Amino acid sequence: MGGAVSAGEDNDELIDNLKEAQYIRTELVEQAFRAIDRADYYLEEFKENAYKDLAWKHGNIHLSAPCIYSEVMEALDLQPGLSFLNLGSGTGYLSSMVGLIL
């Protein structure tokens, strides 16, 4: 799953594309996505893929597509003061964004 949104040249362009496709609908989720650069969760030799709306896996490292993370974050109706347990948290990308909101 993923690939629903065109690739961006940087994190802000990826977020702009997710907003335009209405995957990101709230200001809190947008702010979290903009604060955490997806490329920081990639191995150096694969960073050219960081701003594509695609899942990525290399060995034990896995990131879901940005459109999936945005759908999850919007559906959870995250608010400051709530708690969040992310079992199998992978790289920590989703947990980091959720943590900024909470």
XYZ file of N, CA and C in Angstrom:
306
model
N 0.850 -1.168 0.000
C 0.000 0.000 0.000
C 0.891 1.225 0.000
N 0.383 2.309 -0.440
C 1.157 3.529 -0.582
C 1.233 3.881 -2.055
N 2.004 4.882 -2.367
C 2.119 5.314 -3.736
C 0.933 6.142 -4.195
N 0.047 6.490 -3.249
C -1.146 7.257 -3.601
C -0.820 8.722 -3.854
N 0.304 9.149 -3.329
C 0.697 10.551 -3.401
C 1.983 10.646 -4.208
N 2.095 11.673 -5.036
C 3.318 11.826 -5.808
C 4.503 12.093 -4.888
N 5.665 11.738 -5.349
C 6.885 11.917 -4.565
C 7.221 13.390 -4.422
N 7.780 13.720 -3.284
C 8.245 15.075 -3.057
C 9.757 15.145 -3.173
N 10.271 16.347 -3.279
C 11.721 16.558 -3.324
C 12.312 16.679 -1.930
N 11.463 17.029 -0.962
C 11.905 17.159 0.431
C 10.711 16.870 1.335
N 10.933 16.936 2.640
C 9.877 16.591 3.583
C 8.663 17.514 3.441
N 8.894 18.808 3.290
C 7.767 19.740 3.167
C 6.929 19.457 1.921
N 7.575 19.128 0.821
C 6.820 18.834 -0.402
C 6.018 17.538 -0.250
N 6.591 16.544 0.429
C 5.847 15.319 0.711
C 4.598 15.634 1.524
N 4.730 16.469 2.560
C 3.604 16.829 3.416
C 2.573 17.627 2.607
N 3.043 18.550 1.777
C 2.118 19.303 0.910
C 1.294 18.349 0.044
N 1.937 17.326 -0.509
C 1.243 16.349 -1.351
C 0.242 15.528 -0.538
N 0.617 15.157 0.683
C -0.303 14.407 1.547
C -1.522 15.255 1.917
N -1.295 16.551 2.134
C -2.417 17.456 2.420
C -3.316 17.598 1.200
N -2.721 17.792 0.042
C -3.499 17.971 -1.180
C -4.367 16.739 -1.462
N -3.853 15.556 -1.166
C -4.605 14.313 -1.368
C -5.534 14.015 -0.185
N -5.570 14.912 0.784
C -6.432 14.841 1.977
C -6.134 13.644 2.884
N -4.872 13.218 2.890
C -4.454 12.232 3.886
C -4.177 12.932 5.206
N -3.602 14.118 5.134
C -3.400 14.943 6.320
C -4.500 15.989 6.315
N -5.315 15.982 7.387
C -6.491 16.856 7.430
C -6.490 17.822 8.608
N -5.680 17.561 9.616
C -5.690 18.425 10.795
C -4.335 19.094 10.984
N -4.380 20.243 11.626
C -3.156 21.018 11.841
C -2.164 20.284 12.746
N -2.659 19.599 13.778
C -1.762 18.867 14.678
C -0.968 17.797 13.937
N -1.629 17.040 13.087
C -0.947 15.992 12.327
C 0.026 16.618 11.336
N -0.373 17.684 10.691
C 0.531 18.376 9.765
C 1.783 18.861 10.492
N 1.625 19.483 11.629
C 2.781 19.995 12.380
C 3.736 18.867 12.769
N 3.191 17.728 13.179
C 4.038 16.598 13.556
C 4.817 16.079 12.349
N 4.159 15.940 11.219
C 4.841 15.471 10.008
C 5.936 16.450 9.579
N 5.670 17.739 9.686
C 6.672 18.728 9.271
C 7.858 18.775 10.241
N 7.627 18.451 11.504
C 8.691 18.528 12.507
C 9.666 17.355 12.436
N 9.222 16.238 11.887
C 10.042 15.030 11.831
C 10.344 14.712 10.367
N 11.605 14.866 9.975
C 12.010 14.605 8.592
C 12.122 13.096 8.374
N 11.339 12.581 7.456
C 11.314 11.137 7.196
C 12.688 10.596 6.796
N 13.503 11.395 6.137
C 14.832 10.940 5.707
C 15.727 10.586 6.890
N 15.464 11.158 8.055
C 16.266 10.848 9.241
C 16.080 9.410 9.697
N 15.094 8.703 9.162
C 14.801 7.324 9.548
C 15.232 6.324 8.474
N 15.995 6.784 7.504
C 16.521 5.959 6.422
C 18.021 5.774 6.577
N 18.526 4.642 6.089
C 19.963 4.475 5.966
C 20.450 5.444 4.899
N 21.654 5.956 5.064
C 22.200 6.987 4.176
C 22.075 6.607 2.692
N 22.384 5.377 2.354
C 22.393 4.979 0.949
C 21.000 4.826 0.326
N 19.948 4.977 1.127
C 18.580 4.845 0.615
C 17.758 6.122 0.780
N 18.381 7.206 1.193
C 17.637 8.439 1.487
C 16.925 9.041 0.278
N 17.334 8.672 -0.928
C 16.645 9.212 -2.115
C 15.197 8.737 -2.186
N 14.849 7.708 -1.419
C 13.477 7.192 -1.392
C 12.633 7.782 -0.265
N 13.225 8.591 0.571
C 12.557 9.042 1.797
C 11.279 9.825 1.544
N 11.194 10.554 0.465
C 10.050 11.433 0.244
C 9.053 10.865 -0.765
N 9.142 9.560 -0.990
C 8.169 8.864 -1.825
C 7.093 8.285 -0.924
N 5.884 8.251 -1.405
C 4.778 7.692 -0.630
C 4.759 6.174 -0.801
N 5.829 5.555 -0.341
C 5.983 4.111 -0.453
C 6.528 3.546 0.848
N 6.172 2.297 1.122
C 6.779 1.591 2.240
C 8.225 1.272 1.865
N 9.066 1.085 2.871
C 10.470 0.748 2.638
C 10.915 -0.271 3.660
N 11.641 -1.285 3.204
C 12.166 -2.319 4.093
C 13.576 -2.668 3.658
N 14.451 -2.750 4.636
C 15.835 -3.169 4.401
C 16.261 -3.977 5.620
N 16.357 -5.281 5.472
C 16.652 -6.129 6.618
C 15.538 -6.011 7.643
N 15.913 -5.640 8.864
C 14.925 -5.482 9.938
C 14.355 -4.070 10.031
N 14.786 -3.183 9.164
C 14.298 -1.800 9.188
C 13.097 -1.694 8.252
N 11.998 -1.159 8.773
C 10.792 -1.038 7.963
C 10.073 0.268 8.269
N 9.655 0.946 7.223
C 8.798 2.129 7.326
C 7.589 1.911 6.436
N 6.414 2.158 6.958
C 5.213 2.119 6.125
C 5.154 3.386 5.284
N 4.269 3.391 4.311
C 4.100 4.560 3.444
C 3.560 5.733 4.257
N 3.987 6.958 3.941
C 3.500 8.135 4.664
C 1.981 8.253 4.677
N 1.307 7.861 3.585
C -0.157 7.957 3.573
C -0.770 7.031 4.624
N -0.127 5.911 4.919
C -0.618 4.996 5.945
C -0.457 5.631 7.324
N 0.720 6.198 7.587
C 0.944 6.853 8.877
C -0.024 8.011 9.086
N -0.271 8.788 8.037
C -1.191 9.924 8.195
C -2.611 9.443 8.463
N -3.043 8.377 7.795
C -4.384 7.830 8.055
C -4.495 7.342 9.496
N -3.472 6.672 9.985
C -3.460 6.184 11.370
C -3.552 7.358 12.335
N -2.722 8.364 12.129
C -2.681 9.496 13.053
C -3.996 10.273 13.043
N -4.593 10.451 11.877
C -5.879 11.150 11.802
C -6.988 10.333 12.471
N -6.977 9.019 12.275
C -8.025 8.160 12.831
C -7.942 8.064 14.356
N -6.747 8.195 14.923
C -6.592 8.097 16.368
C -7.110 9.331 17.107
N -7.367 10.409 16.402
C -7.829 11.646 17.029
C -6.937 12.002 18.219
N -5.653 12.116 17.948
C -4.647 12.377 18.971
C -4.828 13.766 19.582
N -4.665 13.840 20.888
C -4.765 15.101 21.622
C -3.716 15.114 22.723
N -3.197 16.286 23.054
C -2.258 16.373 24.176
C -2.875 15.763 25.438
N -2.065 15.016 26.165
C -2.495 14.413 27.411
C -2.906 12.951 27.286
N -3.153 12.481 26.055
C -3.484 11.073 25.861
C -2.206 10.237 25.932
N -2.353 8.923 26.034
C -1.191 8.036 25.990
C -1.254 7.194 24.731
N -0.122 6.580 24.382
C -0.003 5.851 23.121
C 0.999 4.725 23.312
N 0.620 3.516 22.938
C 1.520 2.376 22.971
C 1.616 1.841 21.556
N 2.805 1.875 20.991
C 3.031 1.418 19.627
C 3.839 0.124 19.686
N 3.146 -0.995 19.677
C 3.821 -2.296 19.695
C 4.503 -2.529 18.354
N 5.721 -3.038 18.400
C 6.451 -3.249 17.160
C 6.745 -1.939 16.477
N 7.285 -0.992 17.218
C 7.383 0.392 16.759
C 8.401 0.630 15.655
N 9.085 -0.395 15.192
C 9.984 -0.238 14.045
C 11.057 0.804 14.276
N 11.144 1.762 13.380
C 12.194 2.781 13.454
C 11.897 3.864 14.481
N 10.653 3.996 14.884
C 10.268 5.047 15.806
C 9.710 6.283 15.126
N 9.615 6.267 13.810
C 9.105 7.420 13.063
C 7.681 7.772 13.489
N 6.783 6.795 13.469
C 5.406 7.044 13.881
C 5.348 7.446 15.348
N 6.051 6.736 16.198
C 6.042 7.051 17.632
C 6.553 8.462 17.899
N 7.554 8.904 17.149
C 8.086 10.256 17.318
C 7.057 11.305 16.959
N 6.353 11.109 15.842
C 5.340 12.072 15.444
C 4.180 12.103 16.424
N 3.732 10.926 16.852
C 2.640 10.855 17.832
C 3.074 11.527 19.132
N 4.305 11.263 19.560
C 4.819 11.848 20.800
C 4.806 13.365 20.778
N 5.062 13.962 19.630
C 5.014 15.431 19.538
C 3.621 15.968 19.806
N 2.618 15.249 19.376
C 1.233 15.680 19.598
C 0.826 15.466 21.054
N 1.193 14.308 21.595
C 0.773 13.975 22.954
C 1.535 14.795 23.975
